[in-house]
PDB file of C-alpha atoms in Angstrom:
ATOM      1  CA  MET A  63      10.425   6.113 -10.313  1.00 85.00           C
ATOM      2  CA  LYS A  64       8.606   8.302  -7.478  1.00 90.00           C
ATOM      3  CA  SER A  65      10.584   7.871  -4.044  1.00 91.00           C
ATOM      4  CA  LEU A  66       8.777   6.237  -1.391  1.00 93.00           C
ATOM      5  CA  SER A  67       9.896   9.418   1.193  1.00 93.00           C
ATOM      6  CA  ASP A  68       7.470  11.538  -1.250  1.00 95.00           C
ATOM      7  CA  ALA A  69       4.470   9.439  -1.590  1.00 97.00           C
ATOM      8  CA  LEU A  70       1.271  10.418   0.118  1.00 98.00           C
ATOM      9  CA  LEU A  71      -1.729   8.236  -1.253  1.00 98.00           C
ATOM     10  CA  TYR A  72      -1.123   4.692  -1.530  1.00 98.00           C
ATOM     11  CA  GLY A  73      -3.283   3.113  -3.909  1.00 98.00           C
ATOM     12  CA  ILE A  74      -4.744  -0.748  -3.442  1.00 98.00           C
ATOM     13  CA  LEU A  75      -5.963  -2.433  -6.296  1.00 98.00           C
ATOM     14  CA  ASP A  76      -7.767  -5.249  -4.663  1.00 97.00           C
ATOM     15  CA  LEU A  77      -9.476  -8.085  -6.592  1.00 97.00           C
ATOM     16  CA  GLY A  78     -11.765  -8.440  -3.929  1.00 95.00           C
ATOM     17  CA  TYR A  79     -13.464  -5.213  -5.780  1.00 96.00           C
ATOM     18  CA  THR A  80     -11.955  -5.281  -9.305  1.00 96.00           C
ATOM     19  CA  PRO A  81     -12.747  -8.053 -11.653  1.00 95.00           C
ATOM     20  CA  ALA A  82      -9.341  -9.100 -12.897  1.00 96.00           C
ATOM     21  CA  GLY A  83     -10.701  -8.245 -16.330  1.00 96.00           C
ATOM     22  CA  GLU A  84     -10.780  -4.739 -15.769  1.00 97.00           C
ATOM     23  CA  ILE A  85      -7.333  -3.856 -13.821  1.00 97.00           C
ATOM     24  CA  GLU A  86      -5.829  -2.070 -16.413  1.00 98.00           C
ATOM     25  CA  ARG A  87      -8.565   0.202 -16.361  1.00 98.00           C
ATOM     26  CA  VAL A  88      -8.558   0.572 -12.853  1.00 98.00           C
ATOM     27  CA  ALA A  89      -4.965   1.010 -12.630  1.00 98.00           C
ATOM     28  CA  GLY A  90      -4.956   3.577 -15.393  1.00 98.00           C
ATOM     29  CA  GLU A  91      -7.401   5.425 -13.641  1.00 98.00           C
ATOM     30  CA  MET A  92      -5.610   5.049 -10.626  1.00 98.00           C
ATOM     31  CA  LEU A  93      -2.707   6.470 -11.665  1.00 98.00           C
ATOM     32  CA  ALA A  94      -3.851   9.106 -13.293  1.00 98.00           C
ATOM     33  CA  GLY A  95      -5.476  10.465 -10.182  1.00 98.00           C
ATOM     34  CA  GLY A  96      -2.077  10.403  -8.861  1.00 98.00           C
ATOM     35  CA  VAL A  97      -1.317   7.533  -6.572  1.00 98.00           C
ATOM     36  CA  ASP A  98       2.013   7.396  -5.473  1.00 98.00           C
ATOM     37  CA  VAL A  99       2.480   3.751  -5.016  1.00 98.00           C
ATOM     38  CA  LEU A 100       0.547   0.924  -6.482  1.00 98.00           C
ATOM     39  CA  GLN A 101      -0.336  -2.452  -4.686  1.00 98.00           C
ATOM     40  CA  LEU A 102      -1.800  -5.424  -6.416  1.00 98.00           C
ATOM     41  CA  ARG A 103      -3.629  -7.753  -4.011  1.00 97.00           C
ATOM     42  CA  ALA A 104      -5.063 -10.741  -5.353  1.00 95.00           C
ATOM     43  CA  LYS A 105      -6.122 -13.103  -2.079  1.00 92.00           C
ATOM     44  CA  GLY A 106      -7.013 -16.641  -3.134  1.00 90.00           C
ATOM     45  CA  ARG A 107      -4.898 -16.563  -6.681  1.00 93.00           C
ATOM     46  CA  ASP A 108      -1.988 -18.648  -7.710  1.00 93.00           C
ATOM     47  CA  GLU A 109       1.341 -17.495  -8.155  1.00 94.00           C
ATOM     48  CA  THR A 110       0.729 -18.030 -12.035  1.00 95.00           C
ATOM     49  CA  GLU A 111      -2.151 -16.330 -11.846  1.00 96.00           C
ATOM     50  CA  ILE A 112      -0.513 -13.206 -10.002  1.00 96.00           C
ATOM     51  CA  GLU A 113       2.502 -13.037 -12.195  1.00 96.00           C
ATOM     52  CA  ALA A 114       0.170 -13.157 -15.498  1.00 96.00           C
ATOM     53  CA  LEU A 115      -1.372  -9.588 -13.588  1.00 97.00           C
ATOM     54  CA  CYS A 116       1.671  -8.237 -12.918  1.00 96.00           C
ATOM     55  CA  ALA A 117       2.829  -8.699 -16.659  1.00 95.00           C
ATOM     56  CA  ARG A 118      -0.669  -6.377 -17.498  1.00 97.00           C
ATOM     57  CA  LEU A 119       0.382  -3.769 -14.701  1.00 97.00           C
ATOM     58  CA  VAL A 120       4.141  -3.114 -14.768  1.00 96.00           C
ATOM     59  CA  PRO A 121       3.698  -1.431 -17.985  1.00 96.00           C
ATOM     60  CA  LEU A 122       1.390   1.027 -16.656  1.00 98.00           C
ATOM     61  CA  THR A 123       3.354   1.488 -13.611  1.00 97.00           C
ATOM     62  CA  GLU A 124       6.439   2.183 -15.306  1.00 95.00           C
ATOM     63  CA  ASN A 125       5.361   4.352 -17.662  1.00 97.00           C
ATOM     64  CA  ALA A 126       3.784   6.376 -14.578  1.00 97.00           C
ATOM     65  CA  GLY A 127       6.775   5.946 -12.657  1.00 96.00           C
ATOM     66  CA  VAL A 128       4.906   4.372 -10.088  1.00 97.00           C
ATOM     67  CA  PRO A 129       6.215   1.373  -7.677  1.00 96.00           C
ATOM     68  CA  LEU A 130       4.641  -1.691  -8.171  1.00 97.00           C
ATOM     69  CA  ILE A 131       3.933  -3.370  -4.914  1.00 97.00           C
ATOM     70  CA  ILE A 132       2.684  -7.501  -4.541  1.00 97.00           C
ATOM     71  CA  ASN A 133       0.620  -8.579  -1.614  1.00 96.00           C
ATOM     72  CA  ASP A 134       2.016 -11.611   0.034  1.00 91.00           C
ATOM     73  CA  TYR A 135       4.117 -12.942  -2.554  1.00 93.00           C
ATOM     74  CA  PRO A 136       7.823 -11.385  -2.181  1.00 95.00           C
ATOM     75  CA  GLN A 137       9.464 -14.264  -4.214  1.00 93.00           C
ATOM     76  CA  LEU A 138       7.566 -12.940  -7.316  1.00 94.00           C
ATOM     77  CA  VAL A 139       9.194  -9.640  -7.300  1.00 93.00           C
ATOM     78  CA  PRO A 140      12.695 -10.595  -9.112  1.00 90.00           C
ATOM     79  CA  SER A 141      10.395 -12.277 -12.031  1.00 89.00           C
ATOM     80  CA  VAL A 142       7.698  -9.655 -12.864  1.00 91.00           C
ATOM     81  CA  GLY A 143       9.745  -6.803 -12.331  1.00 90.00           C
ATOM     82  CA  ALA A 144       7.555  -5.239  -9.533  1.00 94.00           C
ATOM     83  CA  GLN A 145       9.473  -2.892  -7.145  1.00 94.00           C
ATOM     84  CA  GLY A 146       8.687  -4.379  -3.873  1.00 95.00           C
ATOM     85  CA  ALA A 147       6.214  -6.374  -1.683  1.00 97.00           C
ATOM     86  CA  HIS A 148       4.013  -5.887   1.192  1.00 97.00           C
ATOM     87  CA  VAL A 149       3.831  -8.656   4.088  1.00 97.00           C
ATOM     88  CA  GLY A 150       1.557  -9.017   7.046  1.00 95.00           C
ATOM     89  CA  GLN A 151       2.162  -9.864  10.360  1.00 94.00           C
ATOM     90  CA  ASP A 152       1.394 -13.588  10.220  1.00 90.00           C
ATOM     91  CA  ASP A 153       3.213 -13.545   7.218  1.00 88.00           C
ATOM     92  CA  PHE A 154       6.932 -13.675   6.364  1.00 91.00           C
ATOM     93  CA  SER A 155       8.800 -11.387   8.388  1.00 93.00           C
ATOM     94  CA  VAL A 156      10.573  -8.344   7.152  1.00 95.00           C
ATOM     95  CA  ALA A 157      14.461  -9.902   6.547  1.00 93.00           C
ATOM     96  CA  ASP A 158      12.735 -12.789   5.055  1.00 94.00           C
ATOM     97  CA  ALA A 159      10.741 -11.081   2.735  1.00 95.00           C
ATOM     98  CA  ARG A 160      13.637  -8.913   1.802  1.00 92.00           C
ATOM     99  CA  TRP A 161      15.573 -12.208   0.632  1.00 91.00           C
ATOM    100  CA  ARG A 162      12.774 -13.351  -1.106  1.00 92.00           C
ATOM    101  CA  ALA A 163      11.924 -10.559  -3.031  1.00 91.00           C
ATOM    102  CA  GLY A 164      16.135  -9.168  -3.811  1.00 81.00           C
ATOM    103  CA  ARG A 165      17.843 -12.432  -4.105  1.00 57.00           C
ATOM    104  CA  ALA A 166      18.200 -12.429  -7.581  1.00 46.00           C
ATOM    105  CA  LEU A 167      18.742  -8.532  -7.929  1.00 48.00           C
ATOM    106  CA  ALA A 168      20.943  -8.038  -4.838  1.00 45.00           C
ATOM    107  CA  GLY A 169      24.054  -6.152  -5.812  1.00 47.00           C
ATOM    108  CA  GLU A 170      22.373  -5.067  -9.526  1.00 49.00           C
ATOM    109  CA  VAL A 171      19.861  -2.711  -8.469  1.00 50.00           C
ATOM    110  CA  PRO A 172      18.694  -1.233  -5.365  1.00 59.00           C
ATOM    111  CA  LEU A 173      16.776  -3.653  -2.543  1.00 70.00           C
ATOM    112  CA  PRO A 174      13.238  -3.805  -3.217  1.00 91.00           C
ATOM    113  CA  ILE A 175      10.587  -1.900  -0.963  1.00 95.00           C
ATOM    114  CA  ILE A 176       9.515  -4.427   1.644  1.00 96.00           C
ATOM    115  CA  GLY A 177       6.335  -3.021   3.706  1.00 97.00           C
ATOM    116  CA  LYS A 178       5.122  -4.698   6.557  1.00 98.00           C
ATOM    117  CA  SER A 179       1.250  -4.039   8.114  1.00 97.00           C
ATOM    118  CA  THR A 180       1.171  -3.032  11.857  1.00 97.00           C
ATOM    119  CA  HIS A 181      -2.021  -2.580  14.280  1.00 96.00           C
ATOM    120  CA  SER A 182      -0.529  -1.176  16.987  1.00 97.00           C
ATOM    121  CA  PHE A 183       1.809   1.182  18.157  1.00 97.00           C
ATOM    122  CA  GLU A 184       4.156  -1.787  19.581  1.00 97.00           C
ATOM    123  CA  GLN A 185       3.894  -3.391  16.289  1.00 98.00           C
ATOM    124  CA  ALA A 186       4.930  -0.365  14.211  1.00 98.00           C
ATOM    125  CA  VAL A 187       8.015   0.336  16.578  1.00 98.00           C
ATOM    126  CA  ALA A 188       9.229  -3.028  16.097  1.00 98.00           C
ATOM    127  CA  ALA A 189       8.250  -3.330  12.071  1.00 98.00           C
ATOM    128  CA  GLU A 190      10.655  -0.376  11.540  1.00 98.00           C
ATOM    129  CA  LYS A 191      13.227  -1.858  13.893  1.00 97.00           C
ATOM    130  CA  ASP A 192      13.035  -4.804  11.853  1.00 96.00           C
ATOM    131  CA  GLY A 193      13.997  -2.876   8.812  1.00 95.00           C
ATOM    132  CA  ALA A 194      10.480  -2.399   7.061  1.00 97.00           C
ATOM    133  CA  ASP A 195      10.844   0.495   4.406  1.00 96.00           C
ATOM    134  CA  TYR A 196       7.241   1.572   5.311  1.00 98.00           C
ATOM    135  CA  ILE A 197       4.336   0.635   7.449  1.00 98.00           C
ATOM    136  CA  GLY A 198       0.655   0.338   6.929  1.00 98.00           C
ATOM    137  CA  PHE A 199      -1.164   1.569   9.787  1.00 98.00           C
ATOM    138  CA  GLY A 200      -4.279   0.668  11.183  1.00 96.00           C
ATOM    139  CA  PRO A 201      -7.154  -0.287  10.460  1.00 96.00           C
ATOM    140  CA  LEU A 202      -8.459   2.984  11.471  1.00 97.00           C
ATOM    141  CA  PHE A 203     -11.927   2.200  11.146  1.00 94.00           C
ATOM    142  CA  ALA A 204     -13.770  -1.231  10.622  1.00 83.00           C
ATOM    143  CA  THR A 205     -13.513  -2.238   6.831  1.00 78.00           C
ATOM    144  CA  PRO A 206     -14.773  -4.882   4.609  1.00 73.00           C
ATOM    145  CA  THR A 207     -11.552  -5.024   3.355  1.00 68.00           C
ATOM    146  CA  LYS A 208     -10.323  -6.606   6.491  1.00 70.00           C
ATOM    147  CA  PRO A 209     -13.280  -8.394   7.830  1.00 69.00           C
ATOM    148  CA  GLY A 210     -12.937  -9.141  11.953  1.00 70.00           C
ATOM    149  CA  ARG A 211      -9.620  -7.353  12.247  1.00 77.00           C
ATOM    150  CA  PRO A 212     -11.287  -4.617  15.022  1.00 86.00           C
ATOM    151  CA  ALA A 213     -10.538  -1.032  14.337  1.00 92.00           C
ATOM    152  CA  ILE A 214      -7.404   0.941  16.273  1.00 94.00           C
ATOM    153  CA  GLY A 215      -8.825   4.302  16.320  1.00 95.00           C
ATOM    154  CA  LEU A 216      -7.219   7.696  15.628  1.00 97.00           C
ATOM    155  CA  GLU A 217      -5.495   7.929  19.272  1.00 95.00           C
ATOM    156  CA  ASP A 218      -2.022   6.250  18.343  1.00 97.00           C
ATOM    157  CA  ILE A 219      -1.418   8.358  14.983  1.00 97.00           C
ATOM    158  CA  THR A 220       0.210  11.177  16.392  1.00 97.00           C
ATOM    159  CA  ARG A 221       2.494   9.112  18.814  1.00 97.00           C
ATOM    160  CA  VAL A 222       3.322   6.755  15.832  1.00 98.00           C
ATOM    161  CA  HIS A 223       4.415   9.282  13.510  1.00 97.00           C
ATOM    162  CA  ALA A 224       6.501  10.880  16.755  1.00 97.00           C
ATOM    163  CA  ALA A 225       8.274   7.326  17.312  1.00 98.00           C
ATOM    164  CA  VAL A 226       8.570   6.405  13.613  1.00 98.00           C
ATOM    165  CA  ARG A 227      10.715   7.866  11.139  1.00 97.00           C
ATOM    166  CA  ILE A 228       9.861   5.424   8.096  1.00 98.00           C
ATOM    167  CA  PRO A 229       6.930   6.092   6.260  1.00 98.00           C
ATOM    168  CA  ILE A 230       3.504   5.564   7.703  1.00 98.00           C
ATOM    169  CA  PHE A 231       0.649   5.226   5.700  1.00 98.00           C
ATOM    170  CA  CYS A 232      -2.788   5.067   7.636  1.00 98.00           C
ATOM    171  CA  ILE A 233      -5.072   2.327   6.393  1.00 97.00           C
ATOM    172  CA  GLY A 234      -8.387   1.204   6.907  1.00 95.00           C
ATOM    173  CA  GLY A 235     -11.817   2.606   5.962  1.00 95.00           C
ATOM    174  CA  ILE A 236     -10.343   5.743   5.085  1.00 97.00           C
ATOM    175  CA  LYS A 237     -12.496   7.743   2.109  1.00 97.00           C
ATOM    176  CA  LEU A 238     -12.936  11.530   1.222  1.00 97.00           C
ATOM    177  CA  GLU A 239     -15.720  11.939   3.995  1.00 97.00           C
ATOM    178  CA  ASN A 240     -13.552  11.215   6.737  1.00 97.00           C
ATOM    179  CA  LEU A 241      -9.957  12.524   5.474  1.00 97.00           C
ATOM    180  CA  ASP A 242     -10.055  15.933   7.002  1.00 96.00           C
ATOM    181  CA  THR A 243     -10.407  13.912  10.399  1.00 97.00           C
ATOM    182  CA  ILE A 244      -7.815  11.597   9.776  1.00 97.00           C
ATOM    183  CA  VAL A 245      -5.666  14.170   8.607  1.00 97.00           C
ATOM    184  CA  ALA A 246      -6.102  16.387  11.580  1.00 97.00           C
ATOM    185  CA  ALA A 247      -5.331  13.344  13.730  1.00 97.00           C
ATOM    186  CA  GLY A 248      -1.982  13.571  12.716  1.00 97.00           C
ATOM    187  CA  ALA A 249      -1.584  11.382   9.470  1.00 97.00           C
ATOM    188  CA  ARG A 250       0.184  12.419   6.122  1.00 97.00           C
ATOM    189  CA  ARG A 251      -0.103   9.440   3.864  1.00 98.00           C
ATOM    190  CA  VAL A 252      -3.044   6.862   3.639  1.00 98.00           C
ATOM    191  CA  VAL A 253      -4.223   4.073   1.981  1.00 98.00           C
ATOM    192  CA  ILE A 254      -7.160   4.134   0.264  1.00 97.00           C
ATOM    193  CA  VAL A 255      -8.909   0.965  -0.658  1.00 97.00           C
ATOM    194  CA  SER A 256     -12.669   0.509  -1.148  1.00 95.00           C
ATOM    195  CA  GLY A 257     -13.593   4.118  -1.513  1.00 96.00           C
ATOM    196  CA  LEU A 258     -11.370   4.459  -4.358  1.00 97.00           C
ATOM    197  CA  LEU A 259     -12.144   1.513  -6.168  1.00 98.00           C
ATOM    198  CA  GLN A 260     -16.107   1.949  -5.882  1.00 97.00           C
ATOM    199  CA  ALA A 261     -15.647   5.371  -7.054  1.00 98.00           C
ATOM    200  CA  PRO A 262     -18.004   6.491 -10.027  1.00 97.00           C
ATOM    201  CA  ASP A 263     -14.600   8.455 -11.238  1.00 98.00           C
ATOM    202  CA  ILE A 264     -11.678   6.817  -9.683  1.00 98.00           C
ATOM    203  CA  ALA A 265      -9.171   9.301 -11.306  1.00 98.00           C
ATOM    204  CA  ALA A 266     -11.488  12.567 -10.087  1.00 98.00           C
ATOM    205  CA  TYR A 267     -11.410  10.492  -6.388  1.00 98.00           C
ATOM    206  CA  ALA A 268      -8.117   9.894  -5.938  1.00 98.00           C
ATOM    207  CA  ARG A 269      -6.731  13.814  -7.280  1.00 98.00           C
ATOM    208  CA  GLN A 270      -9.061  15.035  -4.819  1.00 98.00           C
ATOM    209  CA  ALA A 271      -7.676  12.726  -2.044  1.00 98.00           C
ATOM    210  CA  LYS A 272      -4.085  13.663  -3.372  1.00 98.00           C
ATOM    211  CA  GLU A 273      -4.807  17.154  -3.344  1.00 97.00           C
ATOM    212  CA  ARG A 274      -6.049  17.314   0.458  1.00 97.00           C
ATOM    213  CA  LEU A 275      -2.575  15.221   1.334  1.00 97.00           C
ATOM    214  CA  GLN A 276      -0.493  17.780  -0.174  1.00 97.00           C
ATOM    215  CA  THR A 277      -2.110  20.880   1.350  1.00 95.00           C
ATOM    216  CA  ALA A 278      -1.779  19.009   4.576  1.00 93.00           C
ATOM    217  CA  ALA A 279       2.065  18.080   3.865  1.00 90.00           C
ATOM    218  CA  ARG A 280       2.776  22.145   3.177  1.00 84.00           C
TER     219      ARG A 280
END
């Protein structure tokens, strides 16, 4: 399984963009393109549906050695075999999410990954202090993926990277068209959602993004 510390490109399989019947195809293309982490975001779906969706994704992510992260439902991590969960500012605390995600696994395997959404420098610092394994930082730009969430811009990217030691994945309106600008502002890891899922060739789009991130990391 790929290490979170080595991850550069985080892909979100968002059912707001991808029909449930297409998840194997889309996930396969994302993995073929080199995404290092794959999150399932299934807003509005119940736990039974999400378990069924994860059952279809786990063989693909395990074969690729890529962590599968569940959005919003840490309690499902033990039953579906995912590697962790991602929670927002208004969801579970990091400690609560980790207990829910790891209560059946503690002492048997490494504790699951818990990621936290952050929308300011202060929230980012607090998430690390609270024990998050990584943070999402954004949205950098306005995005239909998070309607109503104000953009935070690029100004704090360098500041956050100087203060926070855990992996920071910049998120929100990131596409190939602005990726170089975001990297120049100090980002080293990114999440791409709509740009990736709506690309005519998902694997090629992911591959190009990953290559740019790898070049910046050298």
